[in-house]
Amino acid sequence: MYVLGIDLGTSSVKVSVVELSTAKTIVTVQYPESERNIISLQPGWAEQNPEQWWSDVQQAIIKANATRLYNPKHIQAIGIAYQMHGLVLIDNQYQPLRSSIIWCDSRAVPYGDAALNALGNEFCLSHLLNSPGNFTAAKLAWVKDNEPHIFNQIHQVLLPGDFIALKFTGNTTTTESALSEGIFWDFKEKQISNELLQYFNFSKQFFPNIHPVFSIHGELLTGIAENLGLKPGIPVTYKAGDQPNNALSLNVSEPGEFAATAGTSGVIYGVSEQLIYDQQSRINSFAHVNYQHQLQRIGVLLCINGTGILNSWLKKITGSMHSYENMNELAEQVPAGSEGLFMLPFGNGAERILMNKTLFAQIANIDLNKHREAHFYRAAQEGIAFAFKYGLNIMQSIQLSPSVIRAGKANMFLSQLFADIFVQNTGVPLHLYNNDGSAGAALGAAIGLGVFSSIKDAMKYQQPIQIIEPDKYKMEHYATLYEKWEVLLNDKLNNHL
């Protein structure tokens, strides 16, 4: 017997099939092989087509089935992880009204700022744990103000994972975790925030029924099952944003445990038992997958929009001459500090850790006689690691200090160089696991199905495949380099228009 996990990312969809008795991943596939584009009609805008997501999900499942490593009819449940904060609007026929305004879109920042001023900093932080920023609620406000013809047709407001579950089941649900990532959830009142709805003039009817993260969110439609070779009626038993799901897949569920990712964006994610927040909302707090009213588990998320996307951009502008593996090999040939070359990776929309400023990426100190491709590849990895350190300093300022960070050996952590730079800058040991977000979603489905009693039970087979420890001398050298990088960053921030 098996469970199916889906990870709806920004660049592609991953699907994993996991065997229930052993929690072993049987197969993992990705679709499409190339990176899916982001639609950017204006600077700072970022959209994707929800129907394209659904097409990619189906193609990924068909691709997994084609391996013939399992019998698709033996799949018992489906779990879904998804890119967080995206706004999906559907009409009363359950059809999308427009493209999804996704997580890295910056257009709604003024709407979030206005809400913060109107509702008050104390209320937003103590009740919502965040400024509305450019999260889902602010995105919906932008639609209301700029596309009233769309807004007036809204039947329901969904997150990306809610939409994929709808396509599987014909049913819509949401969760407290999803509502919190949209900045709709009031943690003190333990309900959708009436104050926020009243300020934006949103209807409470926009939101589907609230279900636990681990529960039945609907059952697979017969026609969809036939198209995908699956058994009709199997349930969707888990839905979570990609970062809470990544934490789950790394057995990060209790206070003091930390996870990291470095895909298109980069994240450090810690769990707290307190309603904890940053006074300036530079890091953000959401309901974790195991959040309960009586047993609070808050996921505190440091996000850097410009992470792997900088690596991807470099690959494109150098003519795609090199694979990522080649880029890493070339970067290793350059000494730490990239011989004076520095990069700020902030070129993927408004950055929360920079007070929602859209700083854009920067390259500094180019020596036309010295610097070549390899220097750029290394400077990118160092700039991303410096950004992680900058954000971790904010986390530590609110008493969140990891003793260990867990990450999947995937995306940028596939680079031994990057993993080492990350450790020497953060000063925290890194435990790398052979895990995947889609496999985590599959195990989430198994928990929702009742096969495992808890997250710890589901993850008991997980062991690190590599541990990287801080090195005193490397840390001292990188501390000097970081100081120079931070001077560059502060100069850009002080002169930001």
Short mmCIF file of C-alpha atoms in Angstrom, two decimals:
data_model
loop_
_atom_site.label_atom_id
_atom_site.label_comp_id
_atom_site.label_asym_id
_atom_site.label_seq_id
_atom_site.Cartn_x
_atom_site.Cartn_y
_atom_site.Cartn_z
CA MET A 1 0.00 0.00 0.00
CA TYR A 2 1.20 3.50 -0.88
CA VAL A 3 0.54 7.21 -0.41
CA LEU A 4 1.03 9.92 -3.03
CA GLY A 5 2.66 13.25 -2.22
CA ILE A 6 2.60 16.38 -4.37
CA ASP A 7 4.84 19.41 -3.99
CA LEU A 8 3.52 22.32 -6.05
CA GLY A 9 6.58 24.53 -6.44
CA THR A 10 7.18 27.75 -8.30
CA SER A 11 9.43 26.22 -10.94
CA SER A 12 7.96 22.71 -11.19
CA VAL A 13 5.80 20.04 -9.59
CA LYS A 14 7.35 17.10 -7.78
CA VAL A 15 5.49 13.88 -7.03
CA SER A 16 6.58 11.06 -4.72
CA VAL A 17 5.06 7.68 -3.97
CA VAL A 18 5.86 6.32 -0.50
CA GLU A 19 5.31 2.79 0.80
CA LEU A 20 3.19 2.82 3.93
CA SER A 21 4.78 -0.08 5.83
CA THR A 22 8.35 1.21 5.61
CA ALA A 23 7.94 4.98 4.88
CA LYS A 24 10.33 4.33 1.99
CA THR A 25 10.12 6.55 -1.10
CA ILE A 26 9.51 4.33 -4.12
CA VAL A 27 9.79 7.02 -6.78
CA THR A 28 10.13 10.79 -7.11
CA VAL A 29 9.61 12.64 -10.39
CA GLN A 30 9.50 16.24 -11.52
CA TYR A 31 7.41 17.94 -14.19
CA PRO A 32 8.28 19.88 -16.25
CA GLU A 33 11.99 19.18 -16.50
CA SER A 34 12.70 22.83 -17.37
CA GLU A 35 11.71 25.58 -14.96
CA ARG A 36 8.14 26.87 -15.25
CA ASN A 37 8.02 30.60 -16.02
CA ILE A 38 6.68 33.33 -13.76
CA ILE A 39 4.40 35.81 -15.54
CA SER A 40 5.60 39.35 -14.79
CA LEU A 41 3.39 41.88 -16.57
CA GLN A 42 4.94 44.77 -14.66
CA PRO A 43 8.07 45.17 -12.52
CA GLY A 44 7.50 43.51 -9.15
CA TRP A 45 4.53 41.46 -10.35
CA ALA A 46 4.54 37.67 -10.30
CA GLU A 47 1.71 35.43 -11.44
CA GLN A 48 1.11 31.84 -12.53
CA ASN A 49 -1.87 30.11 -14.12
CA PRO A 50 -3.65 27.73 -11.68
CA GLU A 51 -4.82 25.55 -14.57
CA GLN A 52 -1.16 25.17 -15.62
CA TRP A 53 -0.41 23.95 -12.10
CA TRP A 54 -3.16 21.35 -12.41
CA SER A 55 -1.90 20.22 -15.80
CA ASP A 56 1.62 19.87 -14.39
CA VAL A 57 0.34 17.90 -11.38
CA GLN A 58 -1.44 15.45 -13.66
CA GLN A 59 1.55 15.06 -15.94
CA ALA A 60 3.83 14.44 -12.94
CA ILE A 61 1.53 11.68 -11.65
CA ILE A 62 1.36 10.07 -15.09
CA LYS A 63 5.16 10.26 -15.29
CA ALA A 64 5.50 8.58 -11.88
CA ASN A 65 3.04 5.85 -12.87
CA ALA A 66 5.04 5.20 -16.06
CA THR A 67 8.00 3.98 -13.97
CA ARG A 68 5.93 0.87 -13.13
CA LEU A 69 7.61 0.72 -9.72
CA TYR A 70 4.25 0.48 -7.96
CA ASN A 71 0.60 -0.24 -8.72
CA PRO A 72 -1.25 3.13 -8.83
CA LYS A 73 -4.44 1.37 -7.73
CA HIS A 74 -2.74 0.62 -4.40
CA ILE A 75 -2.36 4.32 -3.53
CA GLN A 76 -4.51 4.96 -0.45
CA ALA A 77 -4.35 8.74 0.06
CA ILE A 78 -2.98 11.99 -1.36
CA GLY A 79 -1.05 14.76 0.39
CA ILE A 80 -0.42 18.22 -1.06
CA ALA A 81 2.34 20.74 -0.31
CA TYR A 82 2.25 24.04 -2.15
CA GLN A 83 3.94 27.40 -2.67
CA MET A 84 2.69 29.62 0.13
CA HIS A 85 0.68 32.87 0.10
CA GLY A 86 -0.61 32.63 -3.49
CA LEU A 87 -4.05 34.09 -4.17
CA VAL A 88 -6.44 31.89 -6.18
CA LEU A 89 -9.92 33.27 -6.87
CA ILE A 90 -12.72 31.01 -8.11
CA ASP A 91 -16.24 31.73 -9.32
CA ASN A 92 -19.40 29.80 -8.43
CA GLN A 93 -18.53 27.23 -11.09
CA TYR A 94 -15.20 26.65 -9.29
CA GLN A 95 -13.27 28.12 -12.22
CA PRO A 96 -10.28 30.48 -11.70
CA LEU A 97 -11.19 34.13 -12.27
CA ARG A 98 -7.63 35.23 -13.02
CA SER A 99 -4.05 34.06 -12.76
CA SER A 100 -2.78 33.48 -9.24
CA ILE A 101 -0.87 36.37 -7.69
CA ILE A 102 1.96 34.34 -6.16
CA TRP A 103 4.19 34.65 -3.10
CA CYS A 104 6.93 36.88 -4.58
CA ASP A 105 4.56 39.46 -6.08
CA SER A 106 5.14 42.93 -4.58
CA ARG A 107 2.19 44.97 -5.82
CA ALA A 108 0.14 44.62 -2.64
CA VAL A 109 2.73 46.09 -0.24
CA PRO A 110 0.95 49.51 -0.04
CA TYR A 111 -2.32 47.75 0.84
CA GLY A 112 -0.65 45.80 3.63
CA ASP A 113 1.05 48.94 4.93
CA ALA A 114 -2.25 50.83 4.96
CA ALA A 115 -3.92 47.98 6.88
CA LEU A 116 -1.08 47.99 9.41
CA ASN A 117 -1.52 51.73 9.97
CA ALA A 118 -5.31 51.46 10.25
CA LEU A 119 -5.49 48.37 12.47
CA GLY A 120 -2.44 49.32 14.50
CA ASN A 121 0.92 47.67 14.93
CA GLU A 122 0.00 46.24 18.34
CA PHE A 123 -3.17 44.58 17.06
CA CYS A 124 -1.56 43.15 13.92
CA LEU A 125 1.38 41.67 15.80
CA SER A 126 -0.43 40.37 18.88
CA HIS A 127 -3.44 38.98 16.97
CA LEU A 128 -2.18 38.21 13.43
CA LEU A 129 1.51 37.77 14.43
CA ASN A 130 2.46 39.72 11.29
CA SER A 131 1.97 42.89 9.35
CA PRO A 132 -0.42 42.15 6.42
CA GLY A 133 2.56 43.02 4.20
CA ASN A 134 2.18 41.63 0.70
CA PHE A 135 0.54 38.40 1.88
CA THR A 136 -2.69 36.91 0.55
CA ALA A 137 -5.08 39.31 2.31
CA ALA A 138 -3.27 42.34 0.87
CA LYS A 139 -3.24 40.73 -2.59
CA LEU A 140 -7.00 40.30 -2.35
CA ALA A 141 -7.31 43.98 -1.41
CA TRP A 142 -5.35 44.90 -4.54
CA VAL A 143 -7.82 42.92 -6.69
CA LYS A 144 -10.76 44.59 -4.95
CA ASP A 145 -9.36 48.04 -5.70
CA ASN A 146 -7.95 47.46 -9.18
CA GLU A 147 -10.11 44.70 -10.68
CA PRO A 148 -13.62 45.18 -9.25
CA HIS A 149 -15.09 43.21 -12.16
CA ILE A 150 -13.08 40.21 -10.92
CA PHE A 151 -13.69 40.86 -7.23
CA ASN A 152 -17.45 40.99 -7.70
CA GLN A 153 -17.43 37.48 -9.18
CA ILE A 154 -15.53 35.85 -6.32
CA HIS A 155 -17.18 32.78 -4.85
CA GLN A 156 -14.23 31.62 -2.76
CA VAL A 157 -10.64 32.59 -1.97
CA LEU A 158 -8.18 29.69 -2.06
CA LEU A 159 -4.49 29.04 -1.50
CA PRO A 160 -2.65 27.12 -4.28
CA GLY A 161 -2.93 23.78 -2.46
CA ASP A 162 -6.65 24.32 -1.87
CA PHE A 163 -7.09 24.70 -5.62
CA ILE A 164 -5.24 21.46 -6.43
CA ALA A 165 -7.31 19.61 -3.81
CA LEU A 166 -10.44 21.07 -5.43
CA LYS A 167 -9.40 19.70 -8.82
CA PHE A 168 -8.89 16.26 -7.31
CA THR A 169 -12.08 16.15 -5.27
CA GLY A 170 -14.55 18.81 -6.42
CA ASN A 171 -14.52 19.98 -2.79
CA THR A 172 -13.03 23.09 -1.16
CA THR A 173 -11.58 23.29 2.35
CA THR A 174 -9.06 25.43 4.15
CA THR A 175 -7.03 25.10 7.36
CA GLU A 176 -6.01 27.37 10.21
CA SER A 177 -2.44 27.04 8.97
CA ALA A 178 -3.44 28.23 5.49
CA LEU A 179 -5.52 31.09 6.86
CA SER A 180 -2.60 32.20 9.02
CA GLU A 181 -0.22 32.28 6.05
CA GLY A 182 -2.73 34.50 4.27
CA ILE A 183 -2.82 36.75 7.38
CA PHE A 184 -6.53 36.08 7.86
CA TRP A 185 -6.25 34.20 11.18
CA ASP A 186 -6.59 35.81 14.61
CA PHE A 187 -4.47 33.76 17.03
CA LYS A 188 -5.91 35.39 20.15
CA GLU A 189 -9.55 35.01 19.15
CA LYS A 190 -8.85 31.65 17.42
CA GLN A 191 -10.95 32.53 14.38
CA ILE A 192 -10.81 34.44 11.09
CA SER A 193 -10.07 38.05 12.02
CA ASN A 194 -13.25 40.12 12.07
CA GLU A 195 -11.21 43.32 12.30
CA LEU A 196 -9.23 42.52 9.16
CA LEU A 197 -12.37 41.52 7.23
CA GLN A 198 -14.10 44.72 8.28
CA TYR A 199 -11.14 46.92 7.33
CA PHE A 200 -10.81 45.41 3.85
CA ASN A 201 -14.59 44.87 3.50
CA PHE A 202 -14.16 41.17 2.72
CA SER A 203 -16.96 38.67 3.16
CA LYS A 204 -16.48 35.75 5.54
CA GLN A 205 -18.30 33.68 2.91
CA PHE A 206 -15.16 33.88 0.75
CA PHE A 207 -13.54 31.15 2.83
CA PRO A 208 -14.23 27.40 2.60
CA ASN A 209 -14.93 25.24 5.64
CA ILE A 210 -11.98 24.95 8.01
CA HIS A 211 -10.56 21.44 8.42
CA PRO A 212 -7.54 20.19 10.38
CA VAL A 213 -4.35 19.92 8.29
CA PHE A 214 -4.41 16.14 8.83
CA SER A 215 -7.98 15.25 7.85
CA ILE A 216 -10.15 14.27 4.90
CA HIS A 217 -10.34 17.28 2.57
CA GLY A 218 -12.35 15.42 -0.08
CA GLU A 219 -12.36 12.22 -2.08
CA LEU A 220 -10.95 11.59 -5.54
CA LEU A 221 -13.48 12.12 -8.34
CA THR A 222 -14.12 9.09 -10.55
CA GLY A 223 -13.23 10.84 -13.81
CA ILE A 224 -9.97 12.21 -12.42
CA ALA A 225 -9.10 8.81 -10.96
CA GLU A 226 -9.63 7.13 -14.33
CA ASN A 227 -7.45 9.69 -16.12
CA LEU A 228 -4.63 9.21 -13.60
CA GLY A 229 -4.90 5.45 -13.10
CA LEU A 230 -5.82 5.86 -9.43
CA LYS A 231 -8.60 4.32 -7.35
CA PRO A 232 -11.77 6.46 -7.18
CA GLY A 233 -12.72 7.75 -3.76
CA ILE A 234 -9.30 7.81 -2.13
CA PRO A 235 -9.04 10.85 0.17
CA VAL A 236 -6.86 13.93 0.18
CA THR A 237 -5.77 13.76 3.84
CA TYR A 238 -3.15 16.50 4.12
CA LYS A 239 -2.56 20.04 2.83
CA ALA A 240 0.22 22.38 3.93
CA GLY A 241 2.36 25.23 2.66
CA ASP A 242 5.74 24.18 1.33
CA GLN A 243 7.77 25.49 4.26
CA PRO A 244 5.68 23.94 7.07
CA ASN A 245 5.67 20.77 4.97
CA ASN A 246 9.44 20.86 4.54
CA ALA A 247 9.75 21.20 8.31
CA LEU A 248 7.45 18.21 8.78
CA SER A 249 9.50 16.15 6.32
CA LEU A 250 12.64 16.94 8.38
CA ASN A 251 10.94 15.97 11.67
CA VAL A 252 10.78 19.60 12.78
CA SER A 253 7.60 19.92 14.80
CA GLU A 254 8.53 20.77 18.39
CA PRO A 255 9.86 23.97 20.02
CA GLY A 256 13.54 24.62 19.33
CA GLU A 257 13.72 22.54 16.14
CA PHE A 258 14.79 24.23 12.88
CA ALA A 259 14.67 23.45 9.15
CA ALA A 260 16.05 25.20 6.08
CA THR A 261 15.48 25.21 2.33
CA ALA A 262 17.29 26.91 -0.52
CA GLY A 263 15.21 26.60 -3.67
CA THR A 264 13.87 29.55 -5.67
CA SER A 265 13.58 31.27 -2.31
CA GLY A 266 15.49 30.46 0.85
CA VAL A 267 14.00 29.78 4.26
CA ILE A 268 15.01 29.08 7.83
CA TYR A 269 11.98 27.81 9.74
CA GLY A 270 11.87 27.34 13.51
CA VAL A 271 9.12 26.09 15.80
CA SER A 272 8.04 27.93 18.97
CA GLU A 273 5.40 27.24 21.61
CA GLN A 274 4.81 30.97 22.06
CA LEU A 275 2.83 33.46 19.97
CA ILE A 276 6.12 34.95 18.89
CA TYR A 277 6.70 37.72 16.35
CA ASP A 278 9.18 40.30 15.15
CA GLN A 279 8.19 43.90 15.95
CA GLN A 280 9.01 44.93 12.36
CA SER A 281 7.56 41.80 10.68
CA ARG A 282 10.89 41.09 9.02
CA ILE A 283 10.33 37.45 9.86
CA ASN A 284 6.88 35.91 9.99
CA SER A 285 4.92 33.57 12.24
CA PHE A 286 2.27 31.10 11.10
CA ALA A 287 0.37 28.14 12.48
CA HIS A 288 2.53 25.05 12.01
CA VAL A 289 1.03 21.82 10.68
CA ASN A 290 0.53 20.52 14.25
CA TYR A 291 -0.85 23.78 15.65
CA GLN A 292 -3.72 23.33 18.08
CA HIS A 293 -5.59 25.85 20.21
CA GLN A 294 -4.51 24.03 23.37
CA LEU A 295 -1.00 23.15 22.16
CA GLN A 296 0.38 26.05 20.19
CA ARG A 297 3.06 25.25 17.63
CA ILE A 298 4.08 28.38 15.74
CA GLY A 299 6.31 28.16 12.70
CA VAL A 300 8.59 31.21 12.57
CA LEU A 301 9.77 31.76 9.03
CA LEU A 302 12.72 33.71 7.73
CA CYS A 303 12.31 34.04 3.95
CA ILE A 304 14.73 35.36 1.34
CA ASN A 305 12.97 35.64 -2.02
CA GLY A 306 16.20 35.86 -4.00
CA THR A 307 18.02 32.58 -3.44
CA GLY A 308 18.19 29.79 -6.02
CA ILE A 309 16.62 32.14 -8.53
CA LEU A 310 19.93 34.07 -8.53
CA ASN A 311 21.78 30.88 -9.41
CA SER A 312 19.21 30.17 -12.12
CA TRP A 313 19.58 33.70 -13.53
CA LEU A 314 23.36 33.33 -13.70
CA LYS A 315 22.94 30.05 -15.54
CA LYS A 316 20.68 31.74 -18.09
CA ILE A 317 22.84 34.80 -18.72
CA THR A 318 26.00 32.75 -19.16
CA GLY A 319 24.29 31.03 -22.07
CA SER A 320 23.33 27.90 -20.14
CA MET A 321 26.83 26.70 -20.99
CA HIS A 322 27.16 24.98 -17.65
CA SER A 323 25.03 22.65 -15.57
CA TYR A 324 24.53 23.55 -11.92
CA GLU A 325 27.07 20.84 -11.11
CA ASN A 326 29.62 22.51 -13.39
CA MET A 327 28.84 25.89 -11.84
CA ASN A 328 29.53 24.47 -8.38
CA GLU A 329 32.81 22.92 -9.56
CA LEU A 330 33.93 26.24 -11.04
CA ALA A 331 32.91 28.13 -7.90
CA GLU A 332 35.08 25.81 -5.79
CA GLN A 333 38.15 26.98 -7.76
CA VAL A 334 37.72 30.55 -6.50
CA PRO A 335 38.90 31.52 -3.00
CA ALA A 336 36.49 32.59 -0.26
CA GLY A 337 35.46 36.18 -0.85
CA SER A 338 35.43 35.75 -4.63
CA GLU A 339 38.46 38.05 -4.87
CA GLY A 340 36.46 41.11 -3.89
CA LEU A 341 33.26 40.40 -5.85
CA PHE A 342 30.05 40.75 -3.83
CA MET A 343 26.41 40.06 -4.69
CA LEU A 344 23.16 41.10 -3.05
CA PRO A 345 20.63 38.41 -4.07
CA PHE A 346 17.50 40.52 -3.51
CA GLY A 347 16.10 40.57 -7.06
CA ASN A 348 12.87 38.60 -6.69
CA GLY A 349 10.33 41.07 -5.35
CA ALA A 350 9.91 42.81 -2.01
CA GLU A 351 12.03 41.26 0.73
CA ARG A 352 10.44 40.87 4.16
CA ILE A 353 13.78 40.91 5.98
CA LEU A 354 14.40 44.31 4.34
CA MET A 355 11.09 45.80 5.55
CA ASN A 356 9.30 44.86 2.31
CA LYS A 357 11.66 46.94 0.20
CA THR A 358 12.25 45.91 -3.41
CA LEU A 359 15.99 46.40 -3.47
CA PHE A 360 16.79 44.44 -6.65
CA ALA A 361 19.90 42.30 -7.01
CA GLN A 362 23.27 44.02 -7.02
CA ILE A 363 26.76 43.04 -8.17
CA ALA A 364 29.61 45.09 -6.71
CA ASN A 365 33.33 45.51 -7.29
CA ILE A 366 33.62 43.89 -10.72
CA ASP A 367 37.24 43.81 -11.88
CA LEU A 368 37.12 43.40 -15.66
CA ASN A 369 40.67 42.05 -15.69
CA LYS A 370 40.22 39.51 -12.91
CA HIS A 371 36.68 38.28 -12.53
CA ARG A 372 35.31 35.52 -14.70
CA GLU A 373 32.26 33.26 -14.62
CA ALA A 374 33.57 31.21 -11.70
CA HIS A 375 33.83 34.31 -9.52
CA PHE A 376 30.19 35.16 -10.20
CA TYR A 377 29.09 31.63 -9.35
CA ARG A 378 30.89 31.71 -6.01
CA ALA A 379 29.88 35.29 -5.18
CA ALA A 380 26.25 34.30 -5.72
CA GLN A 381 26.50 31.42 -3.24
CA GLU A 382 28.29 33.64 -0.73
CA GLY A 383 25.77 36.46 -1.15
CA ILE A 384 22.89 34.06 -0.49
CA ALA A 385 24.63 32.69 2.62
CA PHE A 386 25.28 36.24 3.85
CA ALA A 387 21.57 36.99 3.41
CA PHE A 388 20.76 33.92 5.52
CA LYS A 389 23.10 35.21 8.24
CA TYR A 390 21.47 38.65 8.08
CA GLY A 391 18.05 37.07 8.57
CA LEU A 392 19.22 34.66 11.27
CA ASN A 393 20.50 37.67 13.25
CA ILE A 394 16.90 38.94 13.25
CA MET A 395 15.63 35.55 14.46
CA GLN A 396 18.16 35.54 17.26
CA SER A 397 17.03 39.03 18.31
CA ILE A 398 13.64 37.52 19.29
CA GLN A 399 15.31 34.66 21.18
CA LEU A 400 15.19 32.02 18.44
CA SER A 401 18.62 30.45 18.21
CA PRO A 402 19.03 27.07 16.53
CA SER A 403 21.53 24.55 17.86
CA VAL A 404 21.11 22.45 14.69
CA ILE A 405 19.53 23.20 11.31
CA ARG A 406 18.10 20.34 9.24
CA ALA A 407 17.81 20.52 5.46
CA GLY A 408 17.13 18.20 2.58
CA LYS A 409 20.08 17.55 0.29
CA ALA A 410 18.34 19.27 -2.60
CA ASN A 411 18.41 22.49 -4.62
CA MET A 412 21.32 24.67 -3.46
CA PHE A 413 22.20 22.25 -0.67
CA LEU A 414 23.27 19.84 -3.40
CA SER A 415 26.35 22.06 -3.60
CA GLN A 416 28.89 20.96 -1.01
CA LEU A 417 30.42 24.41 -1.31
CA PHE A 418 27.17 26.21 -0.58
CA ALA A 419 26.36 23.93 2.35
CA ASP A 420 29.77 24.69 3.87
CA ILE A 421 29.48 28.45 3.25
CA PHE A 422 26.01 28.35 4.89
CA VAL A 423 27.40 26.64 8.01
CA GLN A 424 30.46 28.86 8.35
CA ASN A 425 28.29 31.99 8.12
CA THR A 426 25.45 30.92 10.41
CA GLY A 427 27.77 29.15 12.86
CA VAL A 428 25.19 26.37 13.23
CA PRO A 429 25.75 22.66 12.45
CA LEU A 430 23.84 21.49 9.38
CA HIS A 431 22.28 18.03 9.21
CA LEU A 432 21.46 17.02 5.63
CA TYR A 433 18.77 14.45 4.90
CA ASN A 434 17.84 12.53 1.79
CA ASN A 435 14.33 13.91 1.81
CA ASP A 436 12.01 15.70 -0.54
CA GLY A 437 9.00 17.96 -0.07
CA SER A 438 6.78 15.65 -2.09
CA ALA A 439 7.84 12.68 0.06
CA GLY A 440 7.02 14.78 3.11
CA ALA A 441 3.57 15.47 1.66
CA ALA A 442 3.08 11.74 1.15
CA LEU A 443 3.97 11.05 4.78
CA GLY A 444 1.63 13.88 5.79
CA ALA A 445 -1.10 12.01 3.89
CA ALA A 446 -0.22 8.85 5.83
CA ILE A 447 -0.56 10.74 9.14
CA GLY A 448 -3.92 12.10 7.97
CA LEU A 449 -4.95 8.57 7.05
CA GLY A 450 -4.15 7.39 10.57
CA VAL A 451 -1.29 5.08 9.58
CA PHE A 452 1.12 6.98 11.86
CA SER A 453 0.15 8.35 15.23
CA SER A 454 2.29 11.48 15.03
CA ILE A 455 4.91 13.36 13.01
CA LYS A 456 7.67 11.79 15.12
CA ASP A 457 6.25 8.33 14.42
CA ALA A 458 6.11 8.99 10.66
CA MET A 459 9.67 10.33 10.58
CA LYS A 460 11.29 7.70 12.80
CA TYR A 461 13.14 6.19 9.83
CA GLN A 462 14.85 9.48 8.95
CA GLN A 463 18.59 9.73 9.60
CA PRO A 464 21.02 12.43 8.42
CA ILE A 465 23.23 11.45 5.49
CA GLN A 466 25.76 14.20 6.19
CA ILE A 467 26.64 16.51 9.08
CA ILE A 468 28.65 19.70 8.49
CA GLU A 469 30.14 21.42 11.54
CA PRO A 470 31.33 25.02 11.89
CA ASP A 471 35.08 25.55 11.60
CA LYS A 472 36.56 28.29 13.81
CA TYR A 473 39.00 29.63 11.23
CA LYS A 474 36.53 29.59 8.33
CA MET A 475 33.95 31.33 10.53
CA GLU A 476 36.41 34.09 11.42
CA HIS A 477 37.30 34.64 7.76
CA TYR A 478 33.66 34.74 6.68
CA ALA A 479 32.79 37.09 9.55
CA THR A 480 35.18 39.63 8.04
CA LEU A 481 33.69 39.13 4.57
CA TYR A 482 30.16 39.40 5.96
CA GLU A 483 30.93 42.76 7.55
CA LYS A 484 31.96 44.12 4.13
CA TRP A 485 28.84 42.64 2.52
CA GLU A 486 26.60 44.18 5.20
CA VAL A 487 28.18 47.62 4.63
CA LEU A 488 27.25 47.26 0.95
CA LEU A 489 23.71 46.21 1.86
CA ASN A 490 23.20 49.06 4.33
CA ASP A 491 24.49 51.55 1.78
CA LYS A 492 21.91 50.33 -0.75
CA LEU A 493 19.15 50.37 1.87
CA ASN A 494 20.00 53.91 2.96
CA ASN A 495 19.93 55.12 -0.65
CA HIS A 496 16.86 53.09 -1.62
CA LEU A 497 14.16 55.11 -3.35
#
